[in-house]
Short mmCIF file of C-alpha atoms in Angstrom, two decimals:
data_model
loop_
_atom_site.label_atom_id
_atom_site.label_comp_id
_atom_site.label_asym_id
_atom_site.label_seq_id
_atom_site.Cartn_x
_atom_site.Cartn_y
_atom_site.Cartn_z
CA MET A 1 14.14 -2.68 -23.96
CA LYS A 2 11.27 -2.64 -21.43
CA PHE A 3 7.67 -3.18 -22.75
CA PRO A 4 4.50 -2.03 -20.25
CA ILE A 5 2.28 -4.44 -18.73
CA GLN A 6 -0.39 -3.11 -20.79
CA PHE A 7 1.54 -3.51 -24.27
CA LYS A 8 2.13 -7.27 -23.24
CA ILE A 9 -1.54 -7.42 -22.42
CA VAL A 10 -2.90 -6.18 -25.77
CA VAL A 11 -0.41 -8.05 -27.64
CA LEU A 12 -1.11 -11.53 -26.15
CA PHE A 13 -4.68 -10.41 -26.45
CA SER A 14 -4.47 -9.52 -30.22
CA ILE A 15 -2.60 -12.88 -31.05
CA ILE A 16 -4.68 -15.31 -29.19
CA ILE A 17 -7.89 -13.62 -30.90
CA PHE A 18 -5.69 -13.54 -34.44
CA VAL A 19 -5.12 -17.22 -34.30
CA GLY A 20 -8.79 -18.18 -32.83
CA LEU A 21 -10.32 -15.92 -35.69
CA SER A 22 -7.84 -17.33 -38.42
CA ALA A 23 -8.56 -20.61 -37.21
CA LEU A 24 -12.13 -20.05 -37.56
CA LEU A 25 -11.86 -18.64 -41.03
CA PHE A 26 -9.71 -21.81 -41.96
CA VAL A 27 -12.17 -24.31 -40.75
CA SER A 28 -15.20 -22.17 -42.35
CA TYR A 29 -13.52 -21.82 -45.72
CA LYS A 30 -12.71 -25.93 -45.57
CA VAL A 31 -16.00 -26.87 -44.12
CA THR A 32 -17.85 -25.02 -46.92
CA GLU A 33 -15.52 -26.42 -49.78
CA GLN A 34 -16.03 -29.69 -48.50
CA ASN A 35 -19.84 -29.20 -48.47
CA MET A 36 -19.58 -27.55 -51.98
CA TYR A 37 -17.66 -30.66 -53.50
CA GLN A 38 -20.05 -33.08 -51.63
CA ILE A 39 -23.14 -31.53 -52.95
CA ILE A 40 -21.57 -31.77 -56.82
CA HIS A 41 -20.45 -35.46 -55.90
CA GLU A 42 -23.54 -36.46 -55.16
CA ASP A 43 -25.34 -34.72 -57.63
CA MET A 44 -22.74 -36.24 -60.28
CA ILE A 45 -23.99 -39.58 -59.18
CA LYS A 46 -27.56 -39.18 -59.15
CA ALA A 47 -27.15 -37.18 -62.67
CA LYS A 48 -25.31 -40.32 -63.99
CA THR A 49 -27.94 -42.97 -62.68
CA ASN A 50 -30.44 -40.51 -64.43
CA LEU A 51 -28.50 -40.35 -67.72
CA ASP A 52 -28.54 -44.25 -67.80
CA ILE A 53 -32.19 -44.57 -67.03
CA TYR A 54 -33.15 -41.90 -69.49
CA LEU A 55 -30.71 -43.29 -72.25
CA THR A 56 -32.12 -46.99 -71.88
CA GLN A 57 -35.89 -45.55 -72.09
CA TYR A 58 -35.09 -43.64 -75.07
CA PHE A 59 -33.98 -46.62 -77.32
CA MET A 60 -36.87 -48.20 -75.57
CA ILE A 61 -39.71 -45.89 -76.48
CA HIS A 62 -38.28 -45.48 -79.94
CA LYS A 63 -37.92 -49.57 -80.53
CA LYS A 64 -34.47 -49.50 -80.99
CA ARG A 65 -31.52 -51.20 -80.14
CA ILE A 66 -28.55 -49.76 -78.62
CA ASN A 67 -25.89 -49.84 -80.96
CA LEU A 68 -22.85 -48.18 -82.84
CA SER A 69 -24.89 -47.36 -85.79
CA SER A 70 -28.19 -46.42 -83.85
CA LEU A 71 -26.22 -43.83 -81.20
CA ALA A 72 -24.31 -42.36 -84.19
CA SER A 73 -27.94 -41.46 -86.01
CA GLU A 74 -29.67 -40.63 -82.91
CA LYS A 75 -27.09 -38.71 -81.02
CA ASN A 76 -28.23 -35.17 -82.18
CA MET A 77 -31.99 -35.90 -80.70
CA LEU A 78 -30.51 -38.20 -78.17
CA SER A 79 -28.58 -35.00 -76.75
CA GLN A 80 -31.64 -32.73 -77.10
CA GLU A 81 -33.93 -34.66 -74.95
CA LEU A 82 -31.51 -35.84 -72.17
CA THR A 83 -30.58 -32.07 -72.04
CA THR A 84 -34.41 -31.07 -71.61
CA ALA A 85 -34.66 -34.13 -69.33
CA ILE A 86 -31.64 -33.83 -66.87
CA GLY A 87 -31.67 -29.68 -67.01
CA GLY A 88 -28.12 -29.22 -68.27
CA PRO A 89 -26.35 -29.48 -71.42
CA VAL A 90 -25.38 -33.45 -72.71
CA THR A 91 -22.90 -33.78 -75.63
CA ILE A 92 -22.80 -37.77 -77.02
CA TYR A 93 -19.45 -38.39 -78.83
CA ASN A 94 -18.61 -41.23 -81.07
CA PRO A 95 -15.69 -43.73 -80.29
CA ASN A 96 -13.59 -42.11 -82.98
CA GLU A 97 -14.43 -38.41 -81.75
CA ALA A 98 -11.69 -36.50 -79.31
CA MET A 99 -12.79 -37.06 -75.66
CA TYR A 100 -12.34 -33.82 -73.56
CA ASN A 101 -9.64 -34.14 -70.60
CA HIS A 102 -10.04 -36.64 -68.17
CA MET A 103 -10.27 -35.20 -64.96
CA LYS A 104 -9.75 -36.75 -61.51
CA LEU A 105 -11.75 -39.69 -60.01
CA PRO A 106 -14.28 -39.29 -57.04
CA ASP A 107 -13.60 -41.08 -54.02
CA ASP A 108 -17.11 -42.29 -54.69
CA ASN A 109 -16.97 -46.29 -55.67
CA ASP A 110 -20.13 -45.83 -57.80
CA LEU A 111 -17.79 -43.76 -60.06
CA GLU A 112 -14.57 -45.77 -60.14
CA PRO A 113 -13.53 -46.96 -63.69
CA SER A 114 -13.80 -50.80 -64.73
CA PRO A 115 -10.97 -52.26 -66.40
CA SER A 116 -12.48 -51.28 -69.98
CA SER A 117 -14.30 -48.07 -69.28
CA GLN A 118 -13.36 -45.12 -66.81
CA ILE A 119 -16.41 -42.80 -65.39
CA VAL A 120 -14.73 -39.33 -64.37
CA TYR A 121 -15.95 -35.86 -63.50
CA LYS A 122 -14.24 -32.56 -63.45
CA ILE A 123 -15.02 -29.30 -61.53
CA SER A 124 -13.91 -25.88 -63.22
CA VAL A 125 -13.68 -22.42 -61.27
CA VAL A 126 -13.23 -19.86 -63.71
CA ASP A 127 -14.33 -15.97 -63.38
CA ASN A 128 -16.17 -16.83 -60.17
CA LYS A 129 -17.86 -19.67 -62.18
CA VAL A 130 -18.20 -23.23 -61.22
CA ILE A 131 -18.69 -26.05 -63.85
CA ALA A 132 -18.81 -29.57 -63.12
CA SER A 133 -18.39 -31.57 -66.01
CA LEU A 134 -19.43 -35.52 -66.10
CA SER A 135 -17.98 -37.94 -68.65
CA PHE A 136 -18.61 -41.66 -69.00
CA PRO A 137 -18.51 -44.25 -71.77
CA ILE A 138 -21.64 -45.68 -73.51
CA GLN A 139 -21.42 -49.59 -73.49
CA GLN A 140 -23.38 -52.34 -75.21
CA ASP A 141 -22.22 -56.18 -74.59
CA HIS A 142 -19.05 -54.71 -72.97
CA GLN A 143 -17.87 -52.89 -76.03
CA ILE A 144 -17.60 -49.05 -76.01
CA ILE A 145 -20.15 -47.58 -78.63
CA GLY A 146 -19.60 -43.99 -77.69
CA SER A 147 -19.24 -41.45 -74.66
CA LEU A 148 -21.65 -38.79 -72.97
CA ARG A 149 -20.75 -35.36 -71.64
CA TYR A 150 -22.97 -33.35 -69.22
CA GLN A 151 -22.16 -30.28 -67.72
CA LYS A 152 -24.02 -28.35 -65.00
CA ASP A 153 -23.50 -24.82 -63.41
CA TYR A 154 -23.42 -24.21 -59.34
CA THR A 155 -22.24 -21.20 -59.86
CA ASP A 156 -24.91 -20.27 -57.17
CA ILE A 157 -23.63 -22.40 -54.50
CA TYR A 158 -20.32 -21.18 -54.80
CA GLN A 159 -21.43 -17.81 -54.96
CA LYS A 160 -23.56 -18.35 -51.55
CA ASN A 161 -20.56 -19.81 -50.07
CA SER A 162 -18.25 -17.18 -50.85
CA ASN A 163 -21.02 -14.73 -49.34
CA PHE A 164 -20.90 -16.98 -46.45
CA LEU A 165 -17.29 -16.75 -45.94
CA SER A 166 -17.37 -12.97 -46.37
CA ILE A 167 -19.91 -12.63 -44.08
CA ILE A 168 -17.57 -14.77 -41.78
CA LYS A 169 -14.66 -12.76 -42.54
CA MET A 170 -16.33 -9.01 -41.48
CA PHE A 171 -17.62 -10.75 -38.41
CA ALA A 172 -13.88 -11.76 -37.81
CA VAL A 173 -12.83 -8.69 -38.45
CA SER A 174 -15.15 -6.72 -36.31
CA ILE A 175 -14.82 -9.24 -33.31
CA PHE A 176 -10.98 -8.66 -33.57
CA THR A 177 -11.28 -4.98 -33.91
CA PHE A 178 -13.74 -4.94 -30.54
CA ILE A 179 -11.49 -7.35 -28.87
CA PHE A 180 -8.41 -5.11 -29.50
CA ILE A 181 -10.22 -2.06 -28.58
CA ALA A 182 -11.84 -3.56 -25.52
CA SER A 183 -8.11 -5.38 -24.51
CA ILE A 184 -6.67 -1.70 -24.37
CA PHE A 185 -9.16 -0.23 -22.24
CA ILE A 186 -9.25 -3.20 -19.78
CA SER A 187 -5.29 -3.31 -19.86
CA ASN A 188 -5.71 0.53 -19.07
CA LYS A 189 -8.00 -0.17 -16.00
CA ILE A 190 -5.91 -2.94 -15.04
CA THR A 191 -2.50 -1.35 -15.21
CA LYS A 192 -3.89 2.31 -13.79
CA PRO A 193 -3.44 1.03 -10.20
CA ILE A 194 -0.17 0.00 -11.04
CA ARG A 195 0.88 2.81 -12.53
CA GLU A 196 -0.14 4.82 -9.52
CA LEU A 197 1.73 2.54 -7.14
CA THR A 198 4.79 2.97 -9.28
CA LYS A 199 4.13 6.82 -9.18
CA HIS A 200 3.83 6.80 -5.32
CA SER A 201 6.79 4.21 -4.71
CA GLU A 202 8.93 6.56 -6.59
CA SER A 203 8.02 9.23 -4.54
CA VAL A 204 8.66 7.32 -1.54
CA ALA A 205 12.00 6.29 -2.33
CA LEU A 206 13.01 9.91 -2.88
CA GLY A 207 11.67 10.55 1.20
CA ASP A 208 8.02 12.03 0.34
CA PHE A 209 5.94 9.82 2.71
CA ASN A 210 3.20 11.99 2.54
CA VAL A 211 1.01 10.28 -0.05
CA ASP A 212 -2.81 9.18 -0.48
CA ILE A 213 -3.23 6.18 -2.49
CA GLN A 214 -6.77 6.22 -3.57
CA ILE A 215 -7.27 2.53 -5.28
CA PRO A 216 -11.30 1.54 -5.12
CA SER A 217 -10.67 -1.67 -6.38
CA ARG A 218 -11.30 -4.78 -4.29
CA ASP A 219 -9.05 -7.45 -6.24
CA GLU A 220 -5.81 -7.89 -5.55
CA VAL A 221 -4.21 -4.77 -6.90
CA GLY A 222 -6.59 -3.32 -4.51
CA GLU A 223 -5.53 -5.42 -1.72
CA LEU A 224 -1.80 -4.39 -2.94
CA ALA A 225 -2.35 -0.48 -2.86
CA ARG A 226 -3.87 -1.06 1.01
CA ARG A 227 -0.91 -2.82 2.02
CA PHE A 228 1.15 -0.56 0.40
CA GLN A 229 -0.33 2.61 2.25
CA ILE A 230 -0.01 0.59 5.69
CA MET A 231 3.47 0.03 5.06
CA ILE A 232 4.14 3.57 4.14
CA LYS A 233 1.86 4.45 7.24
CA HIS A 234 4.56 1.95 9.52
CA ILE A 235 7.56 3.42 7.96
CA LYS A 236 6.55 7.26 8.37
CA ASP A 237 5.57 6.21 12.32
CA GLN A 238 9.16 4.61 12.51
CA ILE A 239 10.60 7.54 11.34
CA ALA A 240 8.70 10.05 13.13
CA ILE A 241 10.10 7.95 16.08
CA ILE A 242 13.80 7.86 15.12
CA GLU A 243 13.19 11.35 14.76
CA GLN A 244 11.68 11.76 18.13
CA GLU A 245 14.88 9.68 19.73
CA ARG A 246 17.03 11.50 17.74
CA ASP A 247 15.71 15.11 19.01
CA GLU A 248 15.62 13.55 22.78
CA VAL A 249 19.02 12.05 22.24
CA LYS A 250 20.19 15.76 21.18
CA LEU A 251 18.38 17.10 23.86
CA ALA A 252 19.55 14.85 26.25
CA GLN A 253 23.12 15.36 25.20
CA ALA A 254 22.54 19.43 25.25
CA GLN A 255 20.98 18.90 28.70
CA SER A 256 24.15 16.64 29.87
CA LYS A 257 26.75 19.18 28.56
CA ALA A 258 24.89 22.17 30.50
CA PHE A 259 24.57 19.83 33.63
CA PHE A 260 28.32 19.23 33.57
CA ASP A 261 29.05 22.92 32.84
CA ASN A 262 27.08 24.06 35.65
CA VAL A 263 28.58 21.38 37.89
CA THR A 264 31.95 22.43 37.05
CA HIS A 265 31.17 26.07 37.33
CA GLU A 266 28.97 25.72 40.91
CA LEU A 267 32.14 23.57 42.37
CA LYS A 268 34.97 25.34 40.86
CA THR A 269 33.19 28.79 42.86
CA PRO A 270 33.27 27.69 46.50
CA LEU A 271 36.89 25.73 45.56
CA THR A 272 38.44 28.84 44.40
CA THR A 273 36.88 31.03 47.57
CA ILE A 274 38.18 28.15 49.83
CA LEU A 275 41.85 28.32 48.12
CA GLY A 276 42.22 31.74 48.04
CA TYR A 277 41.24 32.41 51.76
CA ALA A 278 43.58 29.57 52.62
CA GLN A 279 46.47 30.77 50.72
CA ILE A 280 45.97 34.58 52.26
CA VAL A 281 45.84 32.54 55.85
CA LYS A 282 49.21 30.73 55.18
CA ASP A 283 50.62 33.82 53.84
CA ASN A 284 49.66 36.16 56.75
CA GLY A 285 49.83 33.53 59.40
CA PHE A 286 48.35 34.61 62.80
CA THR A 287 49.32 38.38 62.88
CA ASP A 288 45.98 39.40 61.62
CA ALA A 289 43.41 37.93 63.88
CA PRO A 290 40.15 39.61 62.48
CA PHE A 291 41.19 38.60 59.07
CA PHE A 292 42.09 35.19 59.95
CA GLU A 293 38.75 34.94 61.60
CA LYS A 294 36.69 35.83 58.42
CA GLY A 295 38.88 33.90 56.52
CA LEU A 296 37.94 30.83 58.30
CA LYS A 297 34.47 31.76 58.46
CA TYR A 298 34.42 32.15 54.77
CA ILE A 299 36.04 28.88 54.56
CA ILE A 300 33.94 26.80 56.43
CA HIS A 301 30.69 28.28 54.68
CA GLU A 302 31.95 27.60 51.15
CA SER A 303 33.21 24.21 52.42
CA GLN A 304 29.22 23.57 54.31
CA ARG A 305 27.69 24.98 50.65
CA LEU A 306 29.90 22.50 48.49
CA ASN A 307 29.04 19.68 50.70
CA ARG A 308 25.06 20.55 50.55
CA MET A 309 25.70 21.10 46.66
CA VAL A 310 27.47 17.48 46.30
CA VAL A 311 24.37 15.84 48.36
CA ASP A 312 22.15 17.64 46.17
CA ILE A 313 23.94 16.04 43.01
CA LEU A 314 23.89 12.78 44.29
CA GLU A 315 20.26 12.82 45.46
CA LEU A 316 19.35 14.18 41.86
CA SER A 317 21.57 11.18 40.51
CA GLN A 318 19.50 8.84 42.80
CA ALA A 319 16.40 10.42 41.98
CA SER A 320 16.96 9.97 38.25
CA ALA A 321 18.00 6.39 38.15
CA SER A 322 15.30 4.03 36.74
CA ASN A 323 16.54 1.46 39.63
CA ILE A 324 16.01 3.72 42.45
CA ARG A 325 14.25 1.69 44.97
CA TYR A 326 11.19 3.50 47.17
CA ARG A 327 9.61 2.20 50.43
CA LEU A 328 5.89 2.37 49.09
CA GLU A 329 3.61 2.11 51.93
CA ARG A 330 -0.29 3.81 51.89
CA VAL A 331 0.02 7.00 53.55
CA ASP A 332 -1.80 10.25 54.29
CA LEU A 333 -0.73 12.82 52.05
CA SER A 334 -2.20 15.63 54.45
CA GLU A 335 -0.05 14.30 57.30
CA ILE A 336 3.00 14.36 55.36
CA VAL A 337 2.35 18.16 54.34
CA LYS A 338 1.46 19.15 57.69
CA GLU A 339 4.64 17.49 59.05
CA ALA A 340 6.86 19.74 56.31
CA CYS A 341 4.66 22.86 57.12
CA GLU A 342 5.70 22.50 60.88
CA ASP A 343 9.36 21.81 60.00
CA MET A 344 9.55 24.88 57.68
CA ARG A 345 8.11 27.02 60.15
CA ILE A 346 11.11 27.89 62.04
CA LYS A 347 12.97 29.13 58.74
CA SER A 348 9.82 30.97 57.75
CA ARG A 349 9.26 32.88 61.31
CA LYS A 350 13.20 34.35 60.66
CA TYR A 351 11.57 36.65 57.47
CA ASN A 352 8.09 36.95 59.02
CA ILE A 353 6.59 34.55 56.46
CA ARG A 354 3.64 32.78 58.21
CA ILE A 355 2.53 29.33 56.71
CA GLN A 356 -1.03 28.59 56.86
CA PHE A 357 -2.72 25.41 55.86
CA GLY A 358 -6.30 23.98 55.18
CA LEU A 359 -5.76 20.10 54.85
CA GLU A 360 -8.43 17.68 54.08
CA TYR A 361 -7.49 14.45 55.84
CA GLY A 362 -7.46 10.90 54.51
CA LEU A 363 -5.86 11.45 51.12
CA TYR A 364 -4.18 8.44 51.00
CA THR A 365 -1.62 7.49 48.15
CA LEU A 366 1.00 4.59 47.69
CA GLY A 367 4.17 6.35 48.13
CA ASP A 368 7.28 6.87 50.32
CA HIS A 369 6.68 8.76 52.98
CA ASP A 370 10.37 10.20 53.43
CA LYS A 371 10.90 11.11 49.92
CA LEU A 372 7.01 12.86 49.36
CA LYS A 373 8.09 14.91 52.74
CA GLU A 374 11.40 15.91 51.08
CA VAL A 375 9.20 17.21 48.12
CA PHE A 376 7.10 19.69 50.04
CA LEU A 377 10.42 20.79 52.03
CA ASN A 378 12.12 21.99 48.70
CA ILE A 379 8.88 23.27 47.43
CA LEU A 380 8.32 25.40 50.82
CA ASP A 381 11.96 26.19 51.14
CA ASN A 382 11.87 27.91 47.62
CA SER A 383 8.66 29.80 48.63
CA ILE A 384 10.45 30.94 51.68
CA LYS A 385 13.40 32.24 49.58
CA TYR A 386 11.46 33.76 47.06
CA GLY A 387 8.59 34.94 48.80
CA ASP A 388 8.11 38.56 50.08
CA VAL A 389 9.15 39.23 53.76
CA ASN A 390 5.80 39.43 55.97
CA SER A 391 3.96 37.39 53.53
CA ILE A 392 1.90 34.62 53.62
CA ILE A 393 2.18 30.87 52.34
CA ASP A 394 -1.02 29.38 51.33
CA VAL A 395 -0.93 25.11 51.61
CA GLN A 396 -4.13 23.29 50.58
CA SER A 397 -5.02 19.64 50.17
CA TYR A 398 -7.92 18.07 48.53
CA ALA A 399 -9.16 15.18 46.64
CA GLU A 400 -10.11 16.25 42.96
CA GLY A 401 -11.34 12.78 41.37
CA ARG A 402 -9.34 10.13 42.12
CA LEU A 403 -6.53 12.31 43.01
CA ALA A 404 -4.83 13.63 45.67
CA VAL A 405 -4.01 17.16 45.11
CA VAL A 406 -1.42 19.69 47.32
CA ARG A 407 -1.48 23.26 46.25
CA ILE A 408 1.07 25.88 47.61
CA LYS A 409 0.78 29.30 46.80
CA ASP A 410 3.36 31.84 47.85
CA LYS A 411 3.21 35.88 47.24
CA GLY A 412 6.76 37.37 45.93
CA ASN A 413 8.59 38.19 42.95
CA GLY A 414 7.37 35.59 40.85
CA ILE A 415 9.20 33.83 37.59
CA PRO A 416 9.48 35.73 34.53
CA THR A 417 7.25 33.95 31.59
CA GLU A 418 10.27 32.89 29.46
CA HIS A 419 11.78 31.26 32.26
CA LEU A 420 8.65 29.06 33.23
CA GLU A 421 9.94 25.98 30.77
CA HIS A 422 13.45 25.75 32.14
CA VAL A 423 12.72 25.76 36.16
CA PHE A 424 12.73 22.04 36.12
CA GLU A 425 15.94 21.92 34.85
CA PRO A 426 19.07 20.96 36.91
CA PHE A 427 21.10 24.14 38.12
CA TYR A 428 18.70 26.08 36.38
CA ARG A 429 18.28 29.80 38.19
CA SER A 430 16.54 32.64 36.75
CA SER A 431 18.57 36.01 37.05
CA GLY A 432 15.46 37.83 37.32
CA MET A 433 14.45 36.52 40.84
CA ALA A 434 15.68 37.64 44.33
CA ASN A 435 17.18 35.32 46.44
CA ARG A 436 17.35 36.42 49.76
CA GLU A 437 19.85 32.93 50.88
CA LYS A 438 22.85 32.55 48.55
CA GLY A 439 24.34 29.01 48.22
CA SER A 440 21.74 27.36 46.10
CA ALA A 441 22.83 25.01 43.23
CA GLY A 442 19.60 25.36 41.78
CA LEU A 443 18.58 21.15 42.03
CA GLY A 444 15.53 21.30 44.32
CA LEU A 445 12.61 21.69 41.73
CA ALA A 446 14.39 18.85 39.40
CA ILE A 447 14.62 16.66 42.38
CA VAL A 448 11.18 17.31 42.95
CA LYS A 449 10.03 16.65 39.52
CA SER A 450 11.61 13.37 39.61
CA ILE A 451 10.22 12.15 42.93
CA VAL A 452 6.77 13.19 41.68
CA GLU A 453 6.89 11.54 38.86
CA ASP A 454 8.65 8.28 39.98
CA HIS A 455 5.24 8.13 42.18
CA GLY A 456 2.95 8.25 39.12
CA GLY A 457 2.04 11.90 39.80
CA LEU A 458 2.32 15.31 37.62
CA ILE A 459 3.98 18.54 39.20
CA GLU A 460 2.35 21.92 37.36
CA LEU A 461 3.87 25.38 38.27
CA HIS A 462 2.06 28.67 37.62
CA SER A 463 3.68 31.99 38.12
CA THR A 464 2.59 35.53 37.66
CA PHE A 465 5.78 37.95 37.83
CA LYS A 466 5.64 40.49 40.58
CA GLU A 467 3.09 38.48 42.22
CA GLY A 468 3.75 34.99 43.46
CA THR A 469 4.17 31.13 42.33
CA GLU A 470 1.56 28.26 42.90
CA ILE A 471 3.04 24.82 42.66
CA LYS A 472 0.15 22.10 42.15
CA ILE A 473 1.07 18.51 43.02
CA SER A 474 -1.38 15.53 41.93
CA LEU A 475 -0.61 12.20 42.97
CA PRO A 476 -2.77 9.01 42.66
CA GLY A 477 -5.25 8.27 45.08
CA GLU A 478 -5.67 5.45 47.31
CA TRP A 479 -9.04 5.22 49.12
CA GLU A 480 -12.74 3.59 48.66
#
């Protein structure tokens, strides 16, 4: 059976206080009793001395000799005078009269019995009354001629001691009650944070990490609560990281599957065309010269497309690899953009698309010249493929803070909103985008994004359907 800490604290406090107060009562009782007996003892010694003096003075005043006959004749008168003088009843007995019961001898040497006599006193407690009786022999020439008995009432002292003990008992009970109640409150205050920690730990054990422990105390329990809160936060953060990594792994697996599915599909299409035309050419031979020429043309075209696709896949693989080596140098980004625009002008003229640029020279960045040129060639190629005939591709470069920025904007069909978040995925092509050139594998923007990010840059795409697309590339600047 488990006992809570509060119960243990209350019981322990109660036992300690009970034992302490019991010891206090026991010591108080013994001390008051001993004091009372000591007072009686000293009083009896004093009474014995006074009685001896009064007895001697009585016979001297009456000019009589103390002997058996004089004591017998004067005992009544002597008893009365001694009673008046000493303040307590005194009785004198003849040697042949019955003596009262002898009581224990006191420890004081003054009342120790001689070989021929015995001096004793007795303390009797009856009905809350305390009576002390002193008895000793009257001797003359070493002969016992009588005995004397003296009694005194000490009830007043006894009552005072009893009242004192009653006060002590009441005080002890009050102290015990107060400490018992206080121990309940104190133990409850001490154990309340522990109960809260236990409650929250049960919630954490059940998987609820959204707990807020508010324990304002600054003692060890409060420090424990703060450490516990920090531990929960760390666990929560670790779980969030694990969940994020899990989601990233799932996404990577899904992307990997989609990638291989797309690769399979993209490779299968030209291979199927090549195989089909090759089989037909084989079956027909050279009997149908026009079809033979058409078949060879398709085989060559699809082989070239297949080759480009394999090259793009290898390039994407290299761009995605973490250990790819770039030939980094300080290059003028505007010069690279100008070279790419000049190279793509021949292709753009086929569709009467004009490439115009406004470049701010001196935009230096740390990068690989050929890879950055490939980025701009890919973007311009897409602008030509998806731009309207007789349109303009606007290219701008400028400094934006410490960034070198290049903007490329075309006028065309644009990209539907629901496809914007997927355009940088490998092999992704929107069915709603009209592409005037067939054979694209959809790897260009994925390669562009990978190269830009490897250079510590950022690529942003903004597109309005039926209006056109704008791509913004920002790279860290390298200028004074």
